[in-house]
Coordinates of C-alpha atoms in Angstrom, one line a residue:
X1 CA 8.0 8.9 42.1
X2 CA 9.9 11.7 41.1
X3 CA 13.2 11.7 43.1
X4 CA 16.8 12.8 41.9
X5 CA 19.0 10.7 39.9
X6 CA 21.2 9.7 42.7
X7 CA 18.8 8.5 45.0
X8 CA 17.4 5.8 42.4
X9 CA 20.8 3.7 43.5
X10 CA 19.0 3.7 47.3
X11 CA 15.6 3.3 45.9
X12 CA 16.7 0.2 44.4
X13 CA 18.8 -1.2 47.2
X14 CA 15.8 -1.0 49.3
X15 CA 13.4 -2.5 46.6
X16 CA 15.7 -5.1 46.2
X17 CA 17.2 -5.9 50.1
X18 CA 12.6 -5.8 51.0
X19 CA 11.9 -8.3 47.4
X20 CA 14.5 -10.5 48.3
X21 CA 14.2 -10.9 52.3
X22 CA 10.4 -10.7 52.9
X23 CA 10.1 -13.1 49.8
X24 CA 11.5 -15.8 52.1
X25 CA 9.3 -14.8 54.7
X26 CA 6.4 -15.3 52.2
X27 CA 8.0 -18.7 50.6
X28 CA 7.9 -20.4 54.1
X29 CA 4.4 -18.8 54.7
X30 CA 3.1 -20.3 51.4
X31 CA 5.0 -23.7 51.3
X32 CA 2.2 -25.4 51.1
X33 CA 1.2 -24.0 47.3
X34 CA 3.7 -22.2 45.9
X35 CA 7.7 -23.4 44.8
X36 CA 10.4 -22.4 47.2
X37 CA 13.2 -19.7 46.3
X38 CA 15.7 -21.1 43.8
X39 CA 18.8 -19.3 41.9
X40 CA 16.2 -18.2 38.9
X41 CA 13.7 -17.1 41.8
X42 CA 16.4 -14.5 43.2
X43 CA 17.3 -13.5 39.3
X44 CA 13.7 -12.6 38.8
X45 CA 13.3 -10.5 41.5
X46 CA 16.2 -8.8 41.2
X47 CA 15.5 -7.8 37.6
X48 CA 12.9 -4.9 38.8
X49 CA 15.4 -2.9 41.3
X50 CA 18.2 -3.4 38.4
X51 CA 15.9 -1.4 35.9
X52 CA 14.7 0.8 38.2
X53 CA 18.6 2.5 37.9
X54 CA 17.9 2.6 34.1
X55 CA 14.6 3.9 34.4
X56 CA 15.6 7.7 33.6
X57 CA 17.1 7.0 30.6
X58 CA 14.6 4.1 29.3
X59 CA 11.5 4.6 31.1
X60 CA 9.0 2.3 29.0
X61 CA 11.3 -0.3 28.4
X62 CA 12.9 -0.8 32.1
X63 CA 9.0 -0.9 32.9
X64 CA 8.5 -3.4 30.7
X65 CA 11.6 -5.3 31.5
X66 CA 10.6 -5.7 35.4
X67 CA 6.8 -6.5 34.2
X68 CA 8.1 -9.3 32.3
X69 CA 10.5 -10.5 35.2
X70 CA 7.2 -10.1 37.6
X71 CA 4.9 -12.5 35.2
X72 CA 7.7 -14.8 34.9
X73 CA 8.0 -15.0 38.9
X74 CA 4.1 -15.8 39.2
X75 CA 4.3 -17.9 36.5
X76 CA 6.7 -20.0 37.9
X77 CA 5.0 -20.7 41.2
X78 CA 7.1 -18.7 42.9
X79 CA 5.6 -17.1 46.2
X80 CA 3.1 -13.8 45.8
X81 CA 4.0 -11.0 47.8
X82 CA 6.9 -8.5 48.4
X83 CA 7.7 -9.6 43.9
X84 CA 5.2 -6.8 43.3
X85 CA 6.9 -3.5 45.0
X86 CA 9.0 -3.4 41.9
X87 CA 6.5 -2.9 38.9
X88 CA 4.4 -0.9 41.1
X89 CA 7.1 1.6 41.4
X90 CA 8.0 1.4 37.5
X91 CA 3.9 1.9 36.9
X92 CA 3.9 5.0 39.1
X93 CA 6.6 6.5 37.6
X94 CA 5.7 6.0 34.5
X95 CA 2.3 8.0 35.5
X96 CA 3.8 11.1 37.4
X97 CA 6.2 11.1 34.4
X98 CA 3.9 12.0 31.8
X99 CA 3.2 8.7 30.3
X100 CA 0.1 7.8 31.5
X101 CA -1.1 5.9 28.4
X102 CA 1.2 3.6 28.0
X103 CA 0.9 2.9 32.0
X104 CA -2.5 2.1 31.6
X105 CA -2.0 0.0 28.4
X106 CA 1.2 -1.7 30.7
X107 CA -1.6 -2.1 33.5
X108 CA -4.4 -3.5 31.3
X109 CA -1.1 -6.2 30.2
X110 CA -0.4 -6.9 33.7
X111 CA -4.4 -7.9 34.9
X112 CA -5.0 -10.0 31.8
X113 CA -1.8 -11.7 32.7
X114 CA -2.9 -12.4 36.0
X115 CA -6.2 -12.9 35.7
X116 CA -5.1 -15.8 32.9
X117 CA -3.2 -17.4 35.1
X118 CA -5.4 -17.2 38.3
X119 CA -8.2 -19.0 36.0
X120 CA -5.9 -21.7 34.9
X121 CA -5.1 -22.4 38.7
X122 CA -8.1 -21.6 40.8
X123 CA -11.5 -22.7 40.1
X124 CA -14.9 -22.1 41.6
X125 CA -15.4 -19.4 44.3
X126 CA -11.7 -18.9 44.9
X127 CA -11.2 -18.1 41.7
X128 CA -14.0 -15.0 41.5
X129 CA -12.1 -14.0 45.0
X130 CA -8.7 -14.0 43.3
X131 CA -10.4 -12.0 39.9
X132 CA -11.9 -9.6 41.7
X133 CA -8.9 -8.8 44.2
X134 CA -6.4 -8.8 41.2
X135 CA -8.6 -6.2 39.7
X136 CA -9.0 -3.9 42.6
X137 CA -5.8 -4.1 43.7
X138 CA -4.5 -2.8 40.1
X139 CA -7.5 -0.3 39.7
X140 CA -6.6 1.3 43.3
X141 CA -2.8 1.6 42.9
X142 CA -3.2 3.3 39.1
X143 CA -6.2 5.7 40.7
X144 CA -3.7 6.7 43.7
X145 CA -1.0 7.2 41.1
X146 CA -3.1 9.5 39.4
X147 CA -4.1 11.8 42.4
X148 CA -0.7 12.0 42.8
X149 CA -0.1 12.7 39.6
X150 CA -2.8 15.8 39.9
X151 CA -1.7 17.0 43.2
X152 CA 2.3 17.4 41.5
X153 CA 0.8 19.4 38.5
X154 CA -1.5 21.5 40.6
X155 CA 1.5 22.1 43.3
X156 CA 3.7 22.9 40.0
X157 CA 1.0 25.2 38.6
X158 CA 0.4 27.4 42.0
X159 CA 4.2 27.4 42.3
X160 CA 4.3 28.6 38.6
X161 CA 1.3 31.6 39.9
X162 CA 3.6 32.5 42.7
X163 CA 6.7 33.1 40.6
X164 CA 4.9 34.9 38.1
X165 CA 3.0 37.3 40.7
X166 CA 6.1 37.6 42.5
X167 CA 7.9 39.1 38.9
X168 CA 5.0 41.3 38.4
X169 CA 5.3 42.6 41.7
X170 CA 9.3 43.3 41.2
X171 CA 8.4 45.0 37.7
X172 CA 6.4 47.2 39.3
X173 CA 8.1 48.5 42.1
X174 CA 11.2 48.7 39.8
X175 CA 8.6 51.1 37.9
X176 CA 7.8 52.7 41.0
X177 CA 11.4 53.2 41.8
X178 CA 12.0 54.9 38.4
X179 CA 8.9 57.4 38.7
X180 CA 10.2 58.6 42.2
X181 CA 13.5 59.3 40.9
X182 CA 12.3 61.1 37.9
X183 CA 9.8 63.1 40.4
X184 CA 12.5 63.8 42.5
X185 CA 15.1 64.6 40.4
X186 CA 13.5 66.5 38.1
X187 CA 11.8 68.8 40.6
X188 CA 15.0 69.6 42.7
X189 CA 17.3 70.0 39.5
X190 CA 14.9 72.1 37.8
X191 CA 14.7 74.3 40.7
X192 CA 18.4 74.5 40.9
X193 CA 19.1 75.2 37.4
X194 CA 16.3 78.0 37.9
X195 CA 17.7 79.5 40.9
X196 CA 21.2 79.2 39.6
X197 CA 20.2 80.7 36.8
X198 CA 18.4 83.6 38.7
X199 CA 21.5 84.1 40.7
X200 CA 23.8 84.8 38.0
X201 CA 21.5 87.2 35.9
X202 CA 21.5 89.0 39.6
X203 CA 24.7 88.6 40.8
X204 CA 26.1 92.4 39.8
X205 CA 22.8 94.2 40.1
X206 CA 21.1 92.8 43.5
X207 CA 23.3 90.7 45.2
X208 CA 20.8 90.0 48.0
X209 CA 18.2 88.2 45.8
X210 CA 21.2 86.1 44.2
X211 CA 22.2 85.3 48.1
X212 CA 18.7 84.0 48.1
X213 CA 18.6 82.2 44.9
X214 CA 21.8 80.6 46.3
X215 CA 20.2 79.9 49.7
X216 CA 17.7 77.8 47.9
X217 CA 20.1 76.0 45.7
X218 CA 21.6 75.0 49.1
X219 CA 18.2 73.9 50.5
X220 CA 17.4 72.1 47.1
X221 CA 20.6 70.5 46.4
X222 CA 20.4 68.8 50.4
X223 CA 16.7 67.7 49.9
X224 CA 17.4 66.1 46.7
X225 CA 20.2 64.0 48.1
X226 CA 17.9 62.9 51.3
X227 CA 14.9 61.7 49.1
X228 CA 17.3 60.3 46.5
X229 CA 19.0 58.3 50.0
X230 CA 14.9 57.6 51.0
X231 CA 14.1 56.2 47.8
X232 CA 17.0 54.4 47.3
X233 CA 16.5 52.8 51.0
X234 CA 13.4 51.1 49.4
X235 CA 15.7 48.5 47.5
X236 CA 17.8 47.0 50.5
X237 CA 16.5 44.1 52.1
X238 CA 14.4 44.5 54.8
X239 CA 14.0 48.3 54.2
X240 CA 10.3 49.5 55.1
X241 CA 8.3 49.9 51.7
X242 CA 7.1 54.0 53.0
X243 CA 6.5 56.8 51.0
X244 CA 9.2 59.1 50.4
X245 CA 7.3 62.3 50.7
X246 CA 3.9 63.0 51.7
X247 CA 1.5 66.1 52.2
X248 CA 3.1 67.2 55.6
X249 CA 5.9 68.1 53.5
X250 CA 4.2 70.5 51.7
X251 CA 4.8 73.7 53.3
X252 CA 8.1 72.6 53.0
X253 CA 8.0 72.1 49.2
X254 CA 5.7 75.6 48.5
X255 CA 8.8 77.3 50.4
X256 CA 11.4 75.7 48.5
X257 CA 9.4 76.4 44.7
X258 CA 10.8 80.0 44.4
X259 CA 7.5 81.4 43.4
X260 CA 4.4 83.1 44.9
X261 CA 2.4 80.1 46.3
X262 CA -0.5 80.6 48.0
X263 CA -2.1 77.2 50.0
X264 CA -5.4 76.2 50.6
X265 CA -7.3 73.4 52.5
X266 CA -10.6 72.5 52.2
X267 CA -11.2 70.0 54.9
X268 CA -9.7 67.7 56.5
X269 CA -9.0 63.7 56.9
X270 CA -6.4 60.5 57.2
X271 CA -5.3 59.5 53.9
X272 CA -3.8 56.0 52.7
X273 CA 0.0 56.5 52.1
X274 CA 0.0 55.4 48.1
X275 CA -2.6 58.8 48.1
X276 CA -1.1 61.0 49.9
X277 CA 2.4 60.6 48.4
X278 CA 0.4 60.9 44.5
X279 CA -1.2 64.0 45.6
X280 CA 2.1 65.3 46.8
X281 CA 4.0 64.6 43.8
X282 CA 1.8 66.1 41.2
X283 CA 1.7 69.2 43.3
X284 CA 5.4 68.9 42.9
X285 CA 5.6 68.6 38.9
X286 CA 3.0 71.2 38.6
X287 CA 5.3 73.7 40.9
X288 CA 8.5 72.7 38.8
X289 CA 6.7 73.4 35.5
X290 CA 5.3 76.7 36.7
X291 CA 9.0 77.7 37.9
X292 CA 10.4 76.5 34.6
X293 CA 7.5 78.0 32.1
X294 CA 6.1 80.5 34.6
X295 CA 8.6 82.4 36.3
X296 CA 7.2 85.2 38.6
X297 CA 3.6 84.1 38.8
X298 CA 1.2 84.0 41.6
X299 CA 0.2 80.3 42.3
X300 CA -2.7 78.7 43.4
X301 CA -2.6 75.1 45.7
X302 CA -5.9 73.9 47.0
X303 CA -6.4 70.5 48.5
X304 CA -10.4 69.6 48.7
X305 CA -10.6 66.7 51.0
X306 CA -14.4 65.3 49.6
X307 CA -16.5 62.7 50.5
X308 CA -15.0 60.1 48.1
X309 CA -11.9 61.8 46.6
X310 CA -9.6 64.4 47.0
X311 CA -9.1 67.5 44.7
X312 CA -5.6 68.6 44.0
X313 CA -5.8 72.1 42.1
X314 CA -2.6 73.9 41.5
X315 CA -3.3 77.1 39.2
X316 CA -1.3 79.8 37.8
X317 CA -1.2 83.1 37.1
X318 CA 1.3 83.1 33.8
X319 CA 4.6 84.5 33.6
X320 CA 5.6 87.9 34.5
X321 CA 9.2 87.2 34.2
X322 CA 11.5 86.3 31.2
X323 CA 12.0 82.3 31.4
X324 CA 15.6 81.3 32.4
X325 CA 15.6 77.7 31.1
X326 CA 16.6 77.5 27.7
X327 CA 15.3 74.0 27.4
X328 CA 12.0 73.2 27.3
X329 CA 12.5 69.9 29.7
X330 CA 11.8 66.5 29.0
X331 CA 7.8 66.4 28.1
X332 CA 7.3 63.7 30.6
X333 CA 5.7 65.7 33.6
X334 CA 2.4 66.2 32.6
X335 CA 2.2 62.3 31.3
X336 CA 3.6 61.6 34.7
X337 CA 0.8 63.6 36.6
X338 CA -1.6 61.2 34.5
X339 CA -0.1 58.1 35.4
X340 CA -0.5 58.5 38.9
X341 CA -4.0 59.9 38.9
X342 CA -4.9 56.6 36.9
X343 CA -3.2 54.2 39.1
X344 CA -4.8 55.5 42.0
X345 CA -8.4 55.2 39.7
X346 CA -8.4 58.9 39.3
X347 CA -8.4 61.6 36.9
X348 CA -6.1 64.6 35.7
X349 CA -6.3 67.9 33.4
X350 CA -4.0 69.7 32.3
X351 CA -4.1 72.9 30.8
X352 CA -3.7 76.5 29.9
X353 CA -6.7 78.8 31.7
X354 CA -6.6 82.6 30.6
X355 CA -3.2 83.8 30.9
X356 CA -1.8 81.3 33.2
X357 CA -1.8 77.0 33.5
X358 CA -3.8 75.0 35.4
X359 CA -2.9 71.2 36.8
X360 CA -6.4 69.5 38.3
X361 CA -6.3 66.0 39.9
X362 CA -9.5 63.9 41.6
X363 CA -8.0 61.2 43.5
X364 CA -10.2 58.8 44.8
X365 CA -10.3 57.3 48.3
X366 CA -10.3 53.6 48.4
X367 CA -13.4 51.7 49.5
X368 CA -11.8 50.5 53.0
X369 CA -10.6 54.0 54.3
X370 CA -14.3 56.1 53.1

């Protein structure tokens, strides 16, 4: 019974053009025992579609008002029929909008009305017939009303679910967007400042390394821009949800670090994109922090493809070089390294081993892909 405001004006045209013409259908039908239509007759049953326009901003009393009208048209004799499509719509909406006591209370009214009336007029086996079809018809309309009722609030509720599941999901890809950027960012700039840094300490003395420091700066600078442009890509519509790096990069990345890496597989197997693109970035922090805090040392990347996980080790051999980097960076890489092992259900250490650092991450594979 819910509908918008302006479509009340066509609810009650149509409640009052079917009240009005199929009552004179039922008046010739019933001329043997009930009065014909008079001027009060057409009053009465236009009351209910008049109150159903003011039924927004009274609810209880334009139900009331048509109930009244209703009990007056029986009353009078007037003929049963197409009278009650009025209070039956006023009862509904009464129920689907959140009033359901007072419905019932205006229901209970309405069959002790009737059922007065009916035993006043109607005696012996009619009238038990009359009682008890009074009754059901009254019970069965307010029961419908209330599945309906139910149905709306469960529809409301699951619609309610959705919205909510759908902000969770938009939280936490906006979190995922942030995490790659910081990744990527702060792995490429880091790596430029070092190599920038490397250059100009070398530019005089050995030119040819600072060529190459440059050379990377050139290789780094272009990579950031195409994951930045990959990542970014995600938040257009339409755009396929893909990781932005994975482990067939990772030659790629160990040649870009600057430093002594050596690579190691143990193993070998398919892994789920959300894995493989955590096991590559926490290689990735661990090789920024050893080129920021470790500059010169030898470096360790082993990949242990297990029977239920994956073990990322990345190990180094501590700085043989001064560091570059004035600052000591943000503090969030390490945390970051954790947050990824624990989304994924894994684990990660961090921390320093004789001389040198050690980063060590067991990633889980998830139940479907073992």
């Amino acid at each position: 019974m819910r509908k918008k405001p302006g479509n009340d004006v066509y609810v009650a045209l149509i409640v009052a053009v079917v009240q009005v013409v199929l009552s004179q259908g039922a008046a010739w039908g019933q001329r043997d025992f009930r009065e014909p239509l008079d001027s009060l007759a057409y009053v009465l049953l236009l009351v209910g579609p008049v109150a159903i326009l003011t039924r927004r901003q009274f609810p209880v009393p334009s139900a009331v008002a048509t109930l009244l009208a209703t009990y007056a048209y029986v009353v009078g004799g007037y003929p049963y029929g197409p009278v009650f499509l009025a209070p039956v719509f006023m009862l509904g909406s009464l129920v689907l909008g959140g009033r359901r006591l007072i419905a019932w209370i205006l229901s209970g009214v309405t069959l002790t009305v009737f059922l007065i009336y009916a035993s006043l007029g109607v005696n012996g086996d009619l009238w038990v017939f009359h009682t008890l079809a009074i009754t059901a018809f009254i019970l069965l309309f307010m029961v419908i009303a209330e599945l309906v009722r139910i149905r709306q609030e469960r529809r409301a509720e699951h619609q309610r679910v959705v919205e909510e599941e759908s902000r969770r999901q938009a939280s936490e890809e906006r979190l995922t967007m942030a995490q790659e950027l910081h990744d990527v960012l702060a792995h490429n700039i880091s790596l430029i400042h070092v190599q920038a840094s490397t250059a100009l300490h070398l530019m005089d003395d050995q030119p040819e390394q600072a060529r190459t420091a440059l050379t990377t700066i050139k290789s780094a600078s272009k990579e950031v821009l195409g994951e930045m442009r990959s990542v970014l890509n995600i938040l257009r519509e339409g755009a396929p949800r893909s990781p932005t790096a994975g482990l067939d990069r990772l030659d790629e990345l160990v040649t870009r670090s600057g430093l002594d890496v050596t690579l190691k597989h143990v193993g070998s197997r398919p892994l789920p994109p959300q894995l493989e693109r955590a096991a590559y970035r926490i290689i990735q922090e661990a090789l920024t922090n050893a080129a920021r805090h470790a500059p010169g040392s030898r470096v360790t990347v082993r990949l242990e493809y297990g029977t239920s996980e994956l073990g990322v080790l990345i190990a180094d051999t501590g700085a043989t070089k001064p560091a570059v980097l004035a600052e000591a960076g943000s503090g969030n890489g390490i945390p970051g390294m954790r947050e990824r092992a624990s989304a994924l259900g894994g684990t990660l250490t961090a921390g320093p081993v004789g001389n040198g650092f050690q980063v060590e991450a067991k990633l889980p594979f998830p139940e479907e892909t073992s």
